[in-house]
Amino acid sequence: MPIPVIMDVDTGIDDALALLFAVAHPQIDVIGVTCVAGNAGLEQVVDNTLRVLDLAGAADVPVAGGASRPLIAPARAASHVHGADGLGGIVLPESGRNAADESAVALMRRLIMQHPTPVTLIALAPQTNLALLLRTHPEVVERIERIVFMGGSASVGNATAVAEFNVWHDPEAAAIVRDAGAPTVMYGLDVFNRVTVQQARADELAAGSHRVGRIVGQLLGHRVALSEDESLTYTGLIGDAGAVCAIVAPELVRFENLPVRVELSGYGRGQTIVDRRPFAGEDRLHGLDDEWSRSDVALDIHADAVADLFVQTVLSLPGE
Ligand code: BDR
Ligand code: CA
């Protein structure tokens, strides 16, 4: 049986790649998609998400809009990364439908409680919607198989020197999600930054005859800026899509179950501290042992194999 998933996205170039991959993969059943502000404003994210699902032939998957800003922090733009429209200026045909009337929280709750088996949440964005769900309807935890999130880092950050964008954008939400009691899988920058499709392959896709492949090639070809002044850019990153690949091909990823905490103050705000010590240390002695919860943390990845899996899978979508 395919794995039932709800995807929470801020579409976003790599969220778009993740949606296409998830819809295409036979081991995944996308039962709903919820949207949150992050890479672009909420309205734009919803619009992008509907267009991407239409492209994937998944116009029947319900989509709901959620939080337009983080729980506490102000909304912040990421337009230097994904362009003002979130999709790097790549224009997809307008969707023939609107988002559902219900909110992201209501849709997630309904789908989770209705589904006959536990549901996997895939969080590829700031975790505001998930935190609101878990705080409003804690009963869903029993029905959640696990929460697989793109976010955090066991090494360096991107939004700041130590914090990854999704966690940094709404650290309180990330802390709530971590503590809610559902098993969590962290697909952070340590692996996220490594899976790229070669420029030549992306160009080939963009110029090819496959309808979805052409868009994928263009999305992969978008120059992602690593800093606001765009002094360093790169292309080809499958990004969020890697987290979905890790669900269907866990043998391509090395996970370790480790204690993780989210920092909420100072320059470290939004940092995920991953305790990789092989020994217990002195935390208890110093009264610092009460804010950790464990995650399966992705620390290494067979990047080329994951990139191949990604391309092969999206090309299985109808090409006409
Ligand atoms: C994350 O932030 C966004 O730019 C990407 O879509 C990804 O979810 C990486 O830090
Ligand atoms: Ca994202």
CSV table of C-alpha atoms and ligand atoms in Angstrom, one decimal, residues 8-16 39 82 123-126 150 164-166 192 240, ligand 2:
chain,number,residue,atom,x,y,z
A,8,ASP,CA,2.9,21.2,4.0
A,9,VAL,CA,4.6,23.6,1.5
A,10,ASP,CA,5.7,27.1,0.8
A,11,THR,CA,6.0,26.6,-3.0
A,12,GLY,CA,8.9,27.6,-3.8
A,13,ILE,CA,11.0,26.1,-6.6
A,14,ASP,CA,12.1,23.0,-4.7
A,15,ASP,CA,8.7,22.5,-3.1
A,16,ALA,CA,7.3,22.4,-6.6
A,39,ASN,CA,9.4,31.4,0.2
A,82,HIS,CA,13.0,31.8,-5.3
A,123,ALA,CA,6.8,19.5,6.2
A,124,LEU,CA,8.8,21.4,3.6
A,125,ALA,CA,8.3,24.9,4.9
A,126,PRO,CA,8.2,26.9,8.1
A,150,MET,CA,13.0,19.6,5.6
A,164,GLU,CA,18.3,26.9,8.4
A,165,PHE,CA,15.5,29.0,6.8
A,166,ASN,CA,12.4,26.9,7.6
A,192,PHE,CA,19.7,19.0,1.4
A,240,ASP,CA,12.9,19.7,-0.7
B,2,CA,CA,10.2,24.8,1.0
